[in-house]
Amino acid sequence: MELALTNVTKRYGKLVALSDFSMTFTPGIYGILGANGAGKSTMMNLITDNIKRDGGSITFDGKEILELGDKFRAQLGYMPQQQGVYAQMTAESFVTYMGRLKGLRGKKLASEVNGVLELTNLSDVRHKKIGGFSGGMKQRVLLAQALLGDPKVLILDEPTAGLDPKERVRIRGFIKQLASDRIVLLATHIVSDIESIADEVLLLRRGELLRSAPPAELIAAVPDDWEPVAYRLSLEDVYLYFLGE
Ligand SMILES: Nc1ncnc2c1ncn2[C@@H]1O[C@H](COP(=O)(O)OP(=O)(O)OP(=O)(O)O)[C@@H](O)[C@H]1O
Ligand SMILES: [Mg+2]
């Protein structure tokens, strides 16, 4: 399984939000790091076809995703950066609604909804309204809907934003669990989340892919004399060294 972006470009007027971006993803967890405005969400929105690209191609197993259309969408799970406001819906009704949008029906829909609510530990609160949920529970509802239909490609845009450490570690654990035989793209500002679960890290700067490598390789790429480093380098230091401006 392979998702390949080749020379993908997205512009907003004069601003180049993503510039000539090429990367081939195979099963595993890819952490996407970059400052605010670096192009992380843009890259994800291009894969989910929420926005139109200005150039380049995106293929899934060799076929252009725009031509695959629904066939690709059926393989795709997306957790958007912003929390949707579905305060009046219950967890179950929201996830069911998203499942219908994905084309699931009847018994298949019901069993998928049960499965993803179970997986994200929401079974007990399935009949409660989302409006009364904590930030972590809301994030789990969004993760649940992304998992409907057992997608092969999972796009998670800041899934742990605004969560306390305990809830964050929990969500991180879910994501790690899910990764086998899936392509998982994970954008976040919480570098430690990526350090602990990503197989490969992409560093994005002003719309350009600066580097992509396993965390340990990036850590090794920071020169020893960069700072008086009296401690073991972490991916946090990699971020500051490469993207710190
Ligand atoms: N609809 C839009 N119209 C104009 N400019 C946009 C639009 N969406 C994004 N941009 C610009 O494109 C650039 C990349 O934005 P993007 O949302 O991809 O960044 P990001 O890396 O996800 O940032 P963050 O960490 O804040 O989520 C930014 O300069 C942003 O202002
Ligand atoms: Mg973003």
Coordinates of C-alpha atoms and ligand atoms in Angstrom, one line a residue:
M1 CA 0.0 0.0 0.0
E2 CA 1.3 3.4 -1.0
L3 CA 0.2 7.0 -0.9
A4 CA 2.4 9.2 -3.1
L5 CA 2.4 13.0 -3.3
T6 CA 4.4 14.2 -6.3
N7 CA 5.3 17.9 -6.7
V8 CA 2.1 19.0 -5.0
T9 CA 1.6 22.7 -4.8
K10 CA -1.1 24.8 -3.2
R11 CA -1.3 28.6 -3.4
Y12 CA -3.5 31.2 -1.8
G13 CA -3.0 34.2 -4.0
K14 CA 0.7 35.0 -3.7
L15 CA 1.2 32.8 -0.7
V16 CA 2.5 29.3 -1.4
A17 CA 1.0 27.2 1.4
L18 CA 2.6 24.0 0.0
S19 CA 5.4 24.1 -2.4
D20 CA 6.4 21.3 -4.8
F21 CA 5.9 18.7 -2.0
S22 CA 6.9 15.1 -2.8
M23 CA 6.7 12.2 -0.4
T24 CA 5.7 8.5 -0.5
F25 CA 3.9 7.1 2.5
T26 CA 3.7 3.4 3.2
P27 CA 2.2 1.7 6.3
G28 CA 3.5 3.3 9.5
I29 CA 3.1 6.5 11.6
Y30 CA 4.3 9.7 10.1
G31 CA 4.6 12.7 12.4
I32 CA 4.3 16.1 10.7
L33 CA 6.1 19.0 12.5
G34 CA 6.1 22.6 11.6
A35 CA 5.4 26.0 13.0
N36 CA 1.9 27.6 12.7
G37 CA 1.2 28.2 9.0
A38 CA 3.9 25.8 7.8
G39 CA 1.4 23.9 5.6
K40 CA 0.5 20.8 7.7
S41 CA -3.3 21.2 7.5
T42 CA -2.9 22.2 3.8
M43 CA -1.1 19.0 3.0
M44 CA -3.8 17.0 4.9
N45 CA -6.7 18.9 3.2
L46 CA -5.2 18.1 -0.2
I47 CA -5.1 14.4 0.6
T48 CA -8.7 14.4 1.8
D49 CA -9.6 16.5 -1.2
N50 CA -11.2 19.2 0.9
I51 CA -9.2 21.8 -1.1
K52 CA -8.1 21.9 -4.7
R53 CA -4.4 21.7 -5.5
D54 CA -2.7 24.0 -8.0
G55 CA -0.3 21.4 -9.2
G56 CA 1.1 17.9 -8.8
S57 CA -0.4 14.5 -8.3
I58 CA -1.6 12.4 -5.4
T59 CA -1.9 8.6 -6.1
F60 CA -3.1 5.7 -4.0
D61 CA -1.5 2.5 -5.1
G62 CA -0.6 4.2 -8.4
K63 CA -4.0 5.7 -9.2
E64 CA -4.8 9.4 -9.0
I65 CA -7.1 9.9 -6.0
L66 CA -9.3 12.4 -7.8
E67 CA -10.1 9.6 -10.3
L68 CA -10.6 7.1 -7.6
G69 CA -13.1 9.4 -5.9
D70 CA -15.4 7.5 -3.6
K71 CA -13.2 4.4 -3.8
F72 CA -10.3 6.4 -2.2
R73 CA -12.7 8.1 0.3
A74 CA -13.8 4.7 1.5
Q75 CA -10.2 4.0 2.5
L76 CA -9.7 7.3 4.3
G77 CA -10.3 8.4 7.9
Y78 CA -10.0 12.1 8.7
M79 CA -9.9 13.8 12.1
P80 CA -10.0 17.6 11.4
Q81 CA -8.1 20.1 13.4
Q82 CA -11.1 22.1 14.5
Q83 CA -13.6 20.5 16.8
G84 CA -16.9 20.5 15.1
V85 CA -19.8 21.8 17.1
Y86 CA -22.4 19.1 17.3
A87 CA -23.2 19.9 20.9
Q88 CA -26.8 18.8 20.7
M89 CA -26.0 15.4 19.3
T90 CA -25.1 12.3 21.4
A91 CA -21.8 10.6 20.7
E92 CA -23.7 7.7 19.1
S93 CA -25.9 9.8 16.9
F94 CA -22.9 11.9 15.7
V95 CA -20.8 8.9 14.9
T96 CA -23.8 7.2 13.2
Y97 CA -24.5 10.3 11.2
M98 CA -20.8 10.4 10.0
G99 CA -21.1 6.7 9.1
R100 CA -24.1 7.4 6.9
L101 CA -22.1 10.2 5.1
K102 CA -19.4 7.5 4.5
G103 CA -22.0 5.3 2.9
L104 CA -22.4 2.8 5.7
R105 CA -26.0 1.5 6.2
G106 CA -28.1 -0.9 8.3
K107 CA -26.4 -3.7 10.4
K108 CA -22.9 -2.8 9.0
L109 CA -23.4 0.8 10.2
A110 CA -24.5 -0.3 13.6
S111 CA -21.7 -2.7 14.1
E112 CA -19.1 -0.2 12.9
V113 CA -20.5 2.4 15.3
N114 CA -20.3 0.0 18.2
G115 CA -16.8 -1.0 17.3
V116 CA -15.3 2.5 17.1
L117 CA -17.1 3.7 20.3
E118 CA -15.7 0.6 22.0
L119 CA -12.2 1.3 20.7
T120 CA -12.2 4.9 21.9
N121 CA -13.7 4.0 25.3
L122 CA -16.9 5.9 24.6
S123 CA -19.4 3.1 24.9
D124 CA -20.5 4.1 28.4
V125 CA -21.3 7.7 27.3
R126 CA -22.7 6.9 23.9
H127 CA -26.2 8.3 24.8
K128 CA -24.9 11.5 26.3
K129 CA -24.7 14.8 24.4
I130 CA -21.3 15.9 23.1
G131 CA -21.9 19.4 24.4
G132 CA -21.3 18.1 28.0
F133 CA -18.1 16.3 27.1
S134 CA -14.6 17.2 28.2
G135 CA -12.0 18.2 25.5
G136 CA -10.5 14.8 25.6
M137 CA -13.9 13.1 25.2
K138 CA -14.7 15.3 22.2
Q139 CA -11.3 14.5 20.6
R140 CA -12.1 10.8 21.1
V141 CA -15.5 11.3 19.4
L142 CA -13.7 12.8 16.4
L143 CA -11.2 10.0 16.4
A144 CA -14.1 7.5 16.6
Q145 CA -15.7 8.8 13.4
A146 CA -12.3 8.8 11.6
L147 CA -12.0 5.1 12.3
L148 CA -15.4 4.1 10.8
G149 CA -15.0 1.6 8.0
D150 CA -11.6 0.5 9.0
P151 CA -9.7 3.1 6.8
K152 CA -6.3 2.2 5.4
V153 CA -5.2 5.8 5.5
L154 CA -5.7 7.8 8.7
I155 CA -5.2 11.6 8.7
L156 CA -5.1 13.1 12.2
D157 CA -4.7 16.9 12.4
E158 CA -3.7 17.7 16.0
P159 CA -5.6 14.9 17.7
T160 CA -4.2 15.7 21.1
A161 CA -4.5 19.5 21.0
G162 CA -5.8 20.9 24.3
L163 CA -5.7 17.7 26.2
D164 CA -4.2 17.1 29.7
P165 CA -1.2 14.7 29.8
K166 CA -3.1 11.7 30.9
E167 CA -5.7 12.0 28.1
R168 CA -3.0 12.8 25.6
V169 CA -1.0 9.7 26.5
R170 CA -4.2 7.7 26.2
I171 CA -5.1 9.0 22.7
R172 CA -1.5 8.5 21.7
G173 CA -1.8 4.9 22.8
F174 CA -4.9 4.4 20.6
I175 CA -3.1 5.8 17.6
K176 CA -0.1 3.6 18.2
Q177 CA -2.4 0.6 18.4
L178 CA -4.1 1.5 15.1
A179 CA -1.0 1.8 13.1
S180 CA -0.3 -1.7 12.0
D181 CA -1.0 -2.0 8.3
R182 CA -2.2 1.5 8.0
I183 CA -0.8 4.8 6.8
V184 CA -1.2 7.3 9.7
L185 CA -0.4 10.9 9.2
L186 CA -0.2 12.9 12.4
A187 CA 0.2 16.6 12.6
T188 CA 0.9 18.1 16.0
H189 CA 2.8 20.7 18.0
I190 CA 3.3 18.3 20.8
V191 CA 6.7 17.0 19.8
S192 CA 6.9 14.4 22.5
D193 CA 3.8 12.7 21.1
I194 CA 5.6 12.2 17.8
E195 CA 8.8 11.2 19.4
S196 CA 7.2 8.3 21.2
I197 CA 5.1 6.9 18.3
A198 CA 6.2 8.1 14.9
D199 CA 8.3 5.8 12.6
E200 CA 9.2 8.8 10.5
V201 CA 9.1 12.6 11.0
L202 CA 8.5 15.2 8.4
L203 CA 9.8 18.7 9.0
L204 CA 7.8 21.4 7.2
R205 CA 8.9 25.0 6.9
R206 CA 7.0 27.6 5.1
G207 CA 5.3 25.1 2.8
E208 CA 8.4 23.2 2.0
L209 CA 9.5 19.7 3.1
L210 CA 12.8 20.4 4.8
R211 CA 13.6 16.8 5.9
S212 CA 12.0 13.5 6.5
A213 CA 13.6 10.7 8.6
P214 CA 13.1 8.5 11.6
P215 CA 13.3 10.5 14.9
A216 CA 16.7 9.0 15.9
E217 CA 18.2 10.0 12.6
L218 CA 17.0 13.6 13.0
I219 CA 18.4 13.8 16.5
A220 CA 21.7 12.5 15.2
A221 CA 21.6 15.3 12.5
V222 CA 21.8 18.1 15.0
P223 CA 25.5 19.0 15.4
D224 CA 27.0 18.4 18.8
D225 CA 28.3 21.9 19.0
W226 CA 24.9 23.5 18.2
E227 CA 24.4 24.4 21.8
P228 CA 26.3 23.5 25.0
V229 CA 24.2 20.4 25.2
A230 CA 24.5 19.1 28.7
Y231 CA 21.6 16.8 28.2
R232 CA 20.5 14.1 25.8
L233 CA 19.0 15.6 22.6
S234 CA 15.4 15.1 22.0
L235 CA 13.1 15.6 19.0
E236 CA 12.2 18.9 20.7
D237 CA 15.7 20.1 20.1
V238 CA 15.5 18.9 16.5
Y239 CA 12.5 21.1 16.1
L240 CA 14.2 24.1 17.6
Y241 CA 17.4 23.5 15.6
F242 CA 15.7 23.1 12.2
L243 CA 12.5 25.0 12.6
G244 CA 13.2 27.4 15.4
E245 CA 14.0 30.5 13.2
Ligands
LIG1 N1 -8.4 29.5 3.1 C1 -7.2 30.1 3.2 N2 -7.0 31.3 2.6 C2 -5.8 32.0 2.6 N3 -4.7 31.5 3.2 C3 -4.8 30.3 3.8 C4 -6.0 29.6 3.8 N4 -5.8 28.4 4.5 C5 -4.5 28.4 4.9 N5 -3.9 29.6 4.5 C6 -2.5 29.9 4.7 O1 -1.7 28.8 4.2 C7 -0.6 28.7 5.1 C8 -0.5 27.2 5.6 O2 -1.6 27.0 6.5 P1 -1.9 25.7 7.2 O3 -3.2 25.8 7.9 O4 -1.6 24.6 6.3 O5 -0.7 25.7 8.3 P2 -0.5 24.6 9.5 O6 0.9 24.1 9.4 O7 -1.6 23.6 9.6 O8 -0.6 25.6 10.8 P3 -1.2 25.4 12.3 O9 0.0 24.8 13.1 O10 -1.5 26.8 12.8 O11 -2.4 24.5 12.2 C9 -0.7 29.7 6.2 O12 0.1 30.8 5.9 C10 -2.2 30.1 6.1 O13 -2.4 31.4 6.5
MG2 MG -3.0 23.2 11.0

